[in-house]
Amino acid sequence: MTLTGRFVLLVALGVVPIVLLGDTSARALAVLAGWLLLALTLGIIDLALAASPRRLTLARVLPSRVRLGEEVTSELYLRNDGPRRLRGIVRDGWQPSAGAGNNRTAVTLPAGERRLVELTLVPTRRGERTASHVTVRSMGPLGLWARQATLIAPAQIRVLPPFHSRKHLPSRISRLKELDGRTSVLVRGQGTEFDSLREYVRGDDVRSIDWRATARRNDVVVRTWRPERDRRIVIVIDTGRTSAARVADEPRLDTAFEAALLLAALASRAGDRVDFLAWDRRVRARVQGASGAELLSRMVDGMALIEPELIEMDWTALPGQIRGITGQHALVVLLTPMDAPGASTGLLSVLGQLTSRHTVLVASVTDPTVAGLTRSRGTREDVYRAASAERTLLDATRVAAAVRQLGADVVTGAPDELPPALADRYIALKAAGRL
């Protein structure tokens, strides 16, 4: 049972004359007591006439998945199984990160009928967003007292990574098509495979002539080549404590997800096989043997539930994990921070094992504000801050140089620049035949 503001106002009306007139006689106090008794009587009658909220039957209709930042409509159906009309307020108990906004809805529900309550959700965090209950407040006809009950009505929606970097996908796919068209007229080299036969054109390399086909057709025929397909791409995301740091108001882990999704979509379109691994000291997510739409669907589904673990990354176990994924030569993409030499010791200790068997590409997000701090030197505090920023950049440069010295390639960029930069490097490696 709850009291409404109308009941408080009704009680206050009986106190106002005594306060204004200053009459504290026994008669005035008796009148006040009578007024309070009348208010309580009306409240009890109002409560008795209110419909019972426990006689409601609830049902939900809700999509199972939504991308972060997108809107989704939650549908809650209420059926009144009681004998009285229910007038009241329904509060759908979604957790704050589900983005329910104003989740209180006024309803009027006659006996035996059903009503739909719609609520727009705009999730603000990845993962499972849940609602465990619905609170219903049923008002009496006078609006003085109300019955309130919390009913169990579980709901769950999985919020997926937003994949903002998909806007870069069409342009990179066009470059892949141009790459196929350009290299089909070049001579055979590392990272190419046979494409087709065509007639000899003046200026073609004579080494590409297919003499058997020339003999059969009685005309000079040359072979054409294209970049090899069906290459292996292994994407590894570091989910350790360093991935929890925020850069440009976004966790490093989320930037890694964006880059991994764009690279996976591009490599799948290019005909390569993509495997995905999220790792710190245990496997947080793994996707193998998928392609096309299924690949991205399984990747975003696994990424949705991953949050950074406040533990150190176990780099020593990573080569074994990659061997469990593939025993062939592959492009191994490591999405991990490269800020300080001390924090990158584990990475540097295993790079030699990886580069001896695979082509390794290390991608790391950089903080664009650090470079800006180096240019501000107006005050003493600015000078010290600039010196600290310069030291940070120098440490990152030293780590990148050590990574290159061990035979791996490096890609760095701000959160909005890293995904397309990684895709461009993949295209460059494919064009160079290094996959």
Coordinates of C-alpha atoms in Angstrom, one line a residue:
M1 CA 0.0 0.0 0.0
T2 CA 1.3 3.5 -0.8
L3 CA 0.0 7.0 -0.1
T4 CA -0.4 9.5 -2.9
G5 CA 0.2 13.3 -2.9
R6 CA -3.5 13.8 -3.1
F7 CA -4.0 12.1 0.3
V8 CA -1.2 14.3 1.8
L9 CA -3.0 17.4 0.4
L10 CA -6.3 16.2 1.9
V11 CA -4.7 15.9 5.4
A12 CA -3.0 19.2 5.1
L13 CA -6.3 21.0 4.4
G14 CA -7.5 20.0 7.9
V15 CA -4.3 21.5 9.5
V16 CA -4.4 24.8 7.6
P17 CA -7.2 26.5 9.6
I18 CA -5.5 25.7 12.9
V19 CA -2.2 27.0 11.8
L20 CA -3.6 30.2 10.3
L21 CA -6.0 31.0 13.2
G22 CA -3.7 29.8 15.9
D23 CA -6.6 28.1 17.6
T24 CA -5.3 25.2 19.8
S25 CA -8.4 24.7 21.9
A26 CA -9.9 21.3 22.6
R27 CA -12.7 22.0 20.0
A28 CA -10.2 22.8 17.3
L29 CA -8.2 19.7 18.1
A30 CA -11.3 17.6 18.0
V31 CA -12.2 19.0 14.6
L32 CA -8.6 18.1 13.4
A33 CA -8.9 14.6 14.8
G34 CA -12.2 14.2 13.0
W35 CA -10.7 15.4 9.8
L36 CA -7.9 12.9 10.1
L37 CA -10.3 10.1 10.8
L38 CA -12.3 11.1 7.7
A39 CA -9.2 11.2 5.5
L40 CA -8.2 7.7 6.8
T41 CA -11.6 6.3 6.2
L42 CA -11.6 7.7 2.7
G43 CA -8.2 6.2 2.1
I44 CA -9.2 2.8 3.4
I45 CA -12.3 2.8 1.2
D46 CA -10.2 4.0 -1.8
L47 CA -7.7 1.2 -1.2
A48 CA -10.5 -1.4 -1.0
L49 CA -11.9 -0.3 -4.3
A50 CA -8.5 -0.4 -6.1
A51 CA -7.9 -3.3 -8.4
S52 CA -5.3 -5.8 -7.2
P53 CA -2.1 -5.6 -9.2
R54 CA -1.3 -9.2 -8.4
R55 CA -4.2 -10.3 -10.6
L56 CA -2.2 -9.2 -13.6
T57 CA -0.6 -11.6 -16.1
L58 CA 2.5 -10.4 -17.9
A59 CA 4.0 -11.4 -21.2
R60 CA 7.0 -10.0 -23.0
V61 CA 8.0 -9.7 -26.7
L62 CA 11.6 -8.6 -27.2
P63 CA 14.4 -9.0 -29.8
S64 CA 17.2 -11.2 -28.6
R65 CA 20.0 -9.0 -29.9
V66 CA 20.7 -5.3 -30.7
R67 CA 23.8 -3.3 -31.6
L68 CA 25.2 -0.8 -29.1
G69 CA 23.6 2.6 -29.6
E70 CA 20.7 1.4 -31.7
E71 CA 17.1 1.6 -30.5
V72 CA 14.9 -1.4 -29.8
T73 CA 11.3 -1.6 -28.6
S74 CA 10.4 -3.7 -25.5
E75 CA 6.8 -4.9 -25.6
L76 CA 5.1 -5.7 -22.3
Y77 CA 1.6 -7.2 -22.4
L78 CA -0.6 -6.8 -19.4
R79 CA -3.8 -8.8 -18.9
N80 CA -6.2 -8.0 -16.1
D81 CA -7.6 -11.2 -14.6
G82 CA -9.3 -9.4 -11.7
P83 CA -13.0 -8.2 -11.4
R84 CA -12.1 -4.5 -11.2
R85 CA -10.8 -1.9 -13.7
L86 CA -7.1 -1.1 -13.0
R87 CA -6.0 2.4 -13.1
G88 CA -2.4 3.0 -12.3
I89 CA 1.3 3.2 -13.3
V90 CA 3.6 0.5 -14.6
R91 CA 7.3 0.7 -14.1
D92 CA 9.4 -1.8 -16.1
G93 CA 12.5 -2.6 -14.1
W94 CA 15.3 -2.5 -16.7
Q95 CA 18.8 -1.9 -15.4
P96 CA 20.1 1.7 -16.1
S97 CA 22.6 0.6 -18.8
A98 CA 19.7 -0.7 -20.9
G99 CA 18.8 2.9 -21.6
A100 CA 15.1 2.7 -20.7
G101 CA 14.8 6.4 -19.9
N102 CA 11.3 7.2 -18.5
N103 CA 10.1 3.7 -17.8
R104 CA 6.9 4.7 -16.0
T105 CA 3.7 4.3 -18.0
A106 CA 0.1 5.2 -17.0
V107 CA -2.4 2.5 -17.9
T108 CA -6.1 1.9 -17.7
L109 CA -7.0 -1.7 -17.9
P110 CA -10.6 -3.0 -17.7
A111 CA -11.3 -6.4 -16.3
G112 CA -10.6 -9.2 -18.6
E113 CA -8.8 -7.1 -21.2
R114 CA -5.2 -6.8 -22.3
R115 CA -3.0 -3.8 -23.0
L116 CA 0.4 -3.2 -24.6
V117 CA 3.1 -1.1 -22.9
E118 CA 5.9 -0.2 -25.2
L119 CA 9.3 1.0 -24.0
T120 CA 12.2 2.2 -26.2
L121 CA 15.6 1.0 -25.1
V122 CA 18.9 2.6 -26.2
P123 CA 21.6 0.5 -24.5
T124 CA 24.7 2.3 -23.3
R125 CA 26.9 -0.8 -22.6
R126 CA 27.7 -4.1 -24.3
G127 CA 26.7 -7.4 -22.8
E128 CA 23.5 -8.9 -21.3
R129 CA 21.1 -6.2 -20.3
T130 CA 18.3 -7.6 -18.1
A131 CA 15.1 -6.7 -16.4
S132 CA 13.9 -9.0 -13.5
H133 CA 10.6 -7.5 -12.5
V134 CA 7.7 -5.1 -13.2
T135 CA 6.3 -2.8 -10.5
V136 CA 2.5 -2.0 -10.8
R137 CA 0.8 0.7 -8.7
S138 CA -3.0 0.4 -8.8
M139 CA -4.9 3.6 -7.8
G140 CA -8.3 3.7 -6.2
P141 CA -11.1 5.8 -7.7
L142 CA -10.4 8.8 -5.4
G143 CA -6.6 8.6 -6.0
L144 CA -5.8 8.7 -2.3
W145 CA -4.3 5.3 -1.6
A146 CA -2.9 2.8 -4.0
R147 CA -1.9 -0.9 -4.0
Q148 CA 1.6 -1.7 -5.3
A149 CA 3.1 -5.0 -6.2
T150 CA 6.4 -6.1 -7.8
L151 CA 5.8 -8.9 -10.3
I152 CA 8.5 -11.2 -11.6
A153 CA 8.9 -10.7 -15.4
P154 CA 12.4 -11.6 -16.5
A155 CA 13.7 -10.2 -19.7
Q156 CA 17.2 -10.3 -21.4
I157 CA 18.7 -8.7 -24.4
R158 CA 22.2 -9.1 -25.7
V159 CA 23.9 -5.8 -26.7
L160 CA 26.5 -6.4 -29.5
P161 CA 29.5 -4.2 -30.5
P162 CA 28.3 -1.3 -32.7
F163 CA 30.8 -2.0 -35.6
H164 CA 31.0 1.6 -36.6
S165 CA 34.0 0.8 -38.8
R166 CA 31.8 -1.1 -41.3
K167 CA 31.6 2.3 -43.1
H168 CA 35.1 1.6 -44.3
L169 CA 34.3 -1.8 -45.8
P170 CA 32.9 -0.8 -49.3
S171 CA 36.0 1.2 -50.2
R172 CA 38.4 -1.6 -49.0
I173 CA 36.4 -4.2 -50.9
S174 CA 36.8 -2.0 -54.1
R175 CA 40.5 -1.9 -53.5
L176 CA 40.6 -5.7 -53.2
K177 CA 38.8 -6.0 -56.6
E178 CA 41.2 -3.6 -58.1
L179 CA 44.0 -5.7 -56.7
D180 CA 42.7 -8.8 -58.3
G181 CA 42.3 -7.1 -61.7
R182 CA 45.7 -5.5 -61.6
T183 CA 47.7 -8.5 -60.6
S184 CA 46.0 -10.9 -63.0
V185 CA 48.3 -9.5 -65.8
L186 CA 51.5 -9.8 -63.8
V187 CA 54.0 -12.7 -63.8
R188 CA 53.8 -15.4 -61.2
G189 CA 55.4 -14.7 -57.9
Q190 CA 55.2 -15.4 -54.2
G191 CA 51.6 -15.3 -52.9
T192 CA 49.9 -15.8 -56.3
E193 CA 48.0 -18.6 -57.9
F194 CA 46.9 -19.5 -61.4
D195 CA 43.9 -17.5 -62.6
S196 CA 43.2 -18.0 -66.3
L197 CA 44.6 -18.2 -69.9
R198 CA 44.4 -15.5 -72.5
E199 CA 46.0 -14.6 -75.9
Y200 CA 49.5 -13.2 -75.9
V201 CA 49.6 -9.4 -76.1
R202 CA 52.7 -7.5 -77.2
G203 CA 54.6 -6.6 -74.1
D204 CA 53.7 -9.7 -72.0
D205 CA 56.5 -11.5 -70.3
V206 CA 57.5 -14.4 -72.4
R207 CA 58.1 -16.5 -69.2
S208 CA 54.3 -16.5 -68.7
I209 CA 53.6 -18.3 -72.1
D210 CA 51.9 -21.6 -71.7
W211 CA 53.5 -23.8 -74.4
R212 CA 51.0 -26.7 -74.1
A213 CA 48.0 -24.4 -74.5
T214 CA 49.8 -22.6 -77.3
A215 CA 50.3 -25.9 -79.2
R216 CA 46.7 -26.9 -78.8
R217 CA 45.3 -23.6 -80.0
N218 CA 47.9 -22.9 -82.6
D219 CA 48.2 -19.5 -81.1
V220 CA 50.4 -17.9 -78.4
V221 CA 48.7 -18.2 -75.0
V222 CA 49.9 -16.8 -71.7
R223 CA 49.0 -17.6 -68.1
T224 CA 47.6 -15.0 -65.7
W225 CA 47.9 -15.0 -62.0
R226 CA 46.1 -13.5 -59.0
P227 CA 46.7 -13.2 -55.3
E228 CA 46.3 -16.5 -53.5
R229 CA 43.1 -17.1 -51.7
D230 CA 42.1 -19.4 -48.9
R231 CA 44.9 -18.0 -46.7
R232 CA 44.7 -18.3 -42.9
I233 CA 44.1 -15.2 -40.8
V234 CA 44.2 -15.6 -37.0
I235 CA 43.0 -12.5 -35.0
V236 CA 44.1 -12.5 -31.4
I237 CA 42.7 -9.8 -29.0
D238 CA 44.4 -9.1 -25.7
T239 CA 41.7 -8.9 -23.0
G240 CA 44.1 -8.4 -20.0
R241 CA 44.1 -5.4 -17.7
T242 CA 45.8 -3.0 -20.2
S243 CA 42.8 -3.3 -22.5
A244 CA 40.6 -1.7 -19.9
A245 CA 42.3 1.8 -20.3
R246 CA 40.1 4.4 -22.0
V247 CA 41.4 6.2 -25.1
A248 CA 39.2 9.0 -26.5
D249 CA 36.4 8.0 -24.1
E250 CA 36.4 4.4 -25.4
P251 CA 38.0 1.3 -23.9
R252 CA 41.0 -0.1 -25.8
L253 CA 39.1 -3.4 -26.0
D254 CA 36.2 -1.8 -27.9
T255 CA 38.6 -0.3 -30.4
A256 CA 40.2 -3.7 -30.9
F257 CA 36.8 -5.2 -31.5
E258 CA 36.1 -2.6 -34.2
A259 CA 39.4 -3.4 -35.9
A260 CA 39.0 -7.1 -35.7
L261 CA 35.4 -7.0 -37.2
L262 CA 36.5 -4.9 -40.1
L263 CA 39.5 -7.1 -40.9
A264 CA 37.4 -10.3 -40.6
A265 CA 34.8 -8.9 -42.9
L266 CA 37.4 -7.8 -45.5
A267 CA 39.4 -11.1 -45.3
S268 CA 36.3 -13.2 -45.6
R269 CA 35.3 -11.2 -48.8
A270 CA 38.8 -11.8 -50.1
G271 CA 38.3 -15.6 -49.8
D272 CA 40.6 -16.1 -46.8
R273 CA 39.7 -18.2 -43.7
V274 CA 39.5 -16.2 -40.5
D275 CA 39.8 -17.5 -36.9
F276 CA 39.2 -15.3 -33.9
L277 CA 40.6 -15.7 -30.4
A278 CA 40.1 -13.5 -27.3
W279 CA 42.7 -14.4 -24.7
D280 CA 44.2 -13.3 -21.4
R281 CA 44.9 -16.3 -19.2
R282 CA 42.0 -18.3 -20.5
V283 CA 40.0 -18.4 -23.7
R284 CA 37.3 -15.7 -23.5
A285 CA 35.9 -16.3 -27.0
R286 CA 36.9 -18.4 -29.9
V287 CA 35.5 -18.6 -33.5
Q288 CA 36.7 -21.2 -35.9
G289 CA 35.5 -22.7 -39.2
A290 CA 33.0 -19.9 -40.0
S291 CA 32.8 -17.6 -43.0
G292 CA 30.7 -14.9 -44.5
A293 CA 27.7 -13.6 -42.4
E294 CA 28.1 -16.5 -39.9
L295 CA 31.7 -15.4 -39.1
L296 CA 30.7 -11.9 -38.1
S297 CA 27.6 -13.1 -36.3
R298 CA 29.6 -15.5 -34.2
M299 CA 32.3 -12.9 -33.5
V300 CA 30.0 -10.1 -32.3
D301 CA 28.1 -12.6 -30.3
G302 CA 31.2 -13.7 -28.5
M303 CA 32.5 -10.1 -28.1
A304 CA 29.3 -8.9 -26.5
L305 CA 30.0 -10.6 -23.2
I306 CA 33.8 -9.8 -23.0
E307 CA 35.0 -7.3 -20.4
P308 CA 38.6 -6.7 -19.6
E309 CA 40.1 -8.9 -16.9
L310 CA 42.2 -7.1 -14.3
I311 CA 45.0 -9.7 -14.7
E312 CA 48.2 -9.8 -16.7
M313 CA 48.1 -11.3 -20.2
D314 CA 49.7 -14.8 -20.3
W315 CA 51.8 -14.5 -23.5
T316 CA 53.8 -17.7 -22.9
A317 CA 50.6 -19.8 -23.6
L318 CA 49.7 -17.9 -26.8
P319 CA 51.9 -19.8 -29.3
G320 CA 50.2 -23.1 -28.1
Q321 CA 46.8 -21.6 -28.6
I322 CA 47.7 -20.5 -32.1
R323 CA 49.1 -24.0 -32.9
G324 CA 45.7 -25.4 -31.7
I325 CA 44.0 -23.2 -34.3
T326 CA 46.2 -23.9 -37.3
G327 CA 49.5 -25.7 -38.0
Q328 CA 49.9 -23.9 -41.4
H329 CA 51.5 -20.6 -42.1
A330 CA 49.1 -17.8 -41.3
L331 CA 48.8 -14.1 -40.8
V332 CA 48.6 -13.6 -37.0
V333 CA 47.2 -10.3 -36.0
L334 CA 47.8 -9.3 -32.4
L335 CA 45.6 -6.5 -31.1
T336 CA 47.3 -5.4 -27.9
P337 CA 48.7 -2.2 -26.3
M338 CA 52.4 -1.3 -26.9
D339 CA 52.9 1.6 -24.6
A340 CA 55.8 0.8 -22.2
P341 CA 58.7 -1.6 -22.5
G342 CA 58.0 -3.1 -19.1
A343 CA 54.4 -3.9 -20.0
S344 CA 55.4 -5.3 -23.4
T345 CA 58.1 -7.7 -22.1
G346 CA 55.7 -10.7 -22.4
L347 CA 54.8 -9.8 -26.0
L348 CA 58.4 -9.4 -27.0
S349 CA 59.4 -12.7 -25.4
V350 CA 57.1 -14.8 -27.7
L351 CA 57.3 -12.8 -30.9
G352 CA 60.3 -14.8 -32.1
Q353 CA 58.4 -18.1 -31.8
L354 CA 55.5 -16.6 -33.8
T355 CA 57.5 -14.9 -36.5
S356 CA 59.4 -18.1 -37.2
R357 CA 56.2 -19.8 -38.4
H358 CA 53.8 -17.0 -39.3
T359 CA 53.5 -13.5 -40.6
V360 CA 52.8 -11.5 -37.5
L361 CA 51.1 -8.1 -37.4
V362 CA 50.8 -6.2 -34.1
A363 CA 48.1 -3.5 -34.0
S364 CA 47.9 -1.0 -31.1
V365 CA 45.6 2.0 -30.4
T366 CA 47.4 5.3 -29.5
D367 CA 46.0 8.2 -27.5
P368 CA 45.8 11.3 -29.8
T369 CA 45.8 13.6 -26.8
V370 CA 49.4 12.6 -25.9
A371 CA 50.7 14.1 -29.1
G372 CA 48.8 17.3 -28.4
L373 CA 50.3 17.6 -24.9
T374 CA 53.8 17.8 -26.4
R375 CA 53.0 21.1 -28.1
S376 CA 51.7 22.9 -25.1
R377 CA 54.5 24.5 -23.1
G378 CA 53.1 27.8 -21.8
T379 CA 53.5 27.2 -18.1
R380 CA 55.7 25.1 -15.8
E381 CA 52.9 22.5 -15.5
D382 CA 52.6 22.3 -19.3
V383 CA 56.3 21.8 -19.6
Y384 CA 56.3 18.9 -17.2
R385 CA 53.2 17.5 -18.9
A386 CA 54.9 17.8 -22.3
A387 CA 58.0 16.0 -21.1
S388 CA 55.9 13.2 -19.7
A389 CA 54.1 12.9 -23.1
E390 CA 57.4 12.9 -25.0
R391 CA 58.6 10.1 -22.8
T392 CA 55.4 8.1 -23.5
L393 CA 55.8 8.5 -27.2
L394 CA 59.5 7.6 -27.0
D395 CA 58.6 4.4 -25.1
A396 CA 56.0 3.4 -27.6
T397 CA 58.5 4.0 -30.4
R398 CA 61.1 1.8 -28.7
V399 CA 58.6 -1.0 -28.3
A400 CA 57.5 -0.7 -32.0
A401 CA 61.2 -0.8 -33.1
A402 CA 61.8 -4.0 -31.0
V403 CA 58.7 -5.6 -32.5
R404 CA 60.0 -4.9 -36.0
Q405 CA 63.4 -6.1 -35.1
L406 CA 61.8 -9.5 -34.1
G407 CA 60.3 -9.8 -37.6
A408 CA 56.7 -8.5 -37.0
D409 CA 55.0 -5.6 -38.6
V410 CA 53.3 -2.8 -36.6
V411 CA 50.2 -0.8 -37.1
T412 CA 49.2 2.0 -34.7
G413 CA 46.5 4.7 -34.8
A414 CA 43.9 6.6 -32.9
P415 CA 40.6 4.8 -32.1
D416 CA 38.9 6.0 -35.3
E417 CA 42.0 5.4 -37.4
L418 CA 43.2 2.0 -36.3
P419 CA 40.5 -0.2 -38.0
P420 CA 41.0 1.3 -41.5
A421 CA 44.8 1.3 -41.1
L422 CA 44.8 -2.4 -40.2
A423 CA 42.6 -3.1 -43.2
D424 CA 45.0 -1.2 -45.4
R425 CA 48.0 -3.1 -44.1
Y426 CA 46.2 -6.4 -44.8
I427 CA 45.6 -5.3 -48.4
A428 CA 49.2 -4.3 -48.8
L429 CA 50.5 -7.6 -47.4
K430 CA 48.1 -9.4 -49.8
A431 CA 49.4 -7.3 -52.8
A432 CA 53.0 -8.1 -51.8
G433 CA 52.3 -11.8 -51.6
R434 CA 53.3 -12.1 -48.0
L435 CA 50.3 -14.1 -46.9

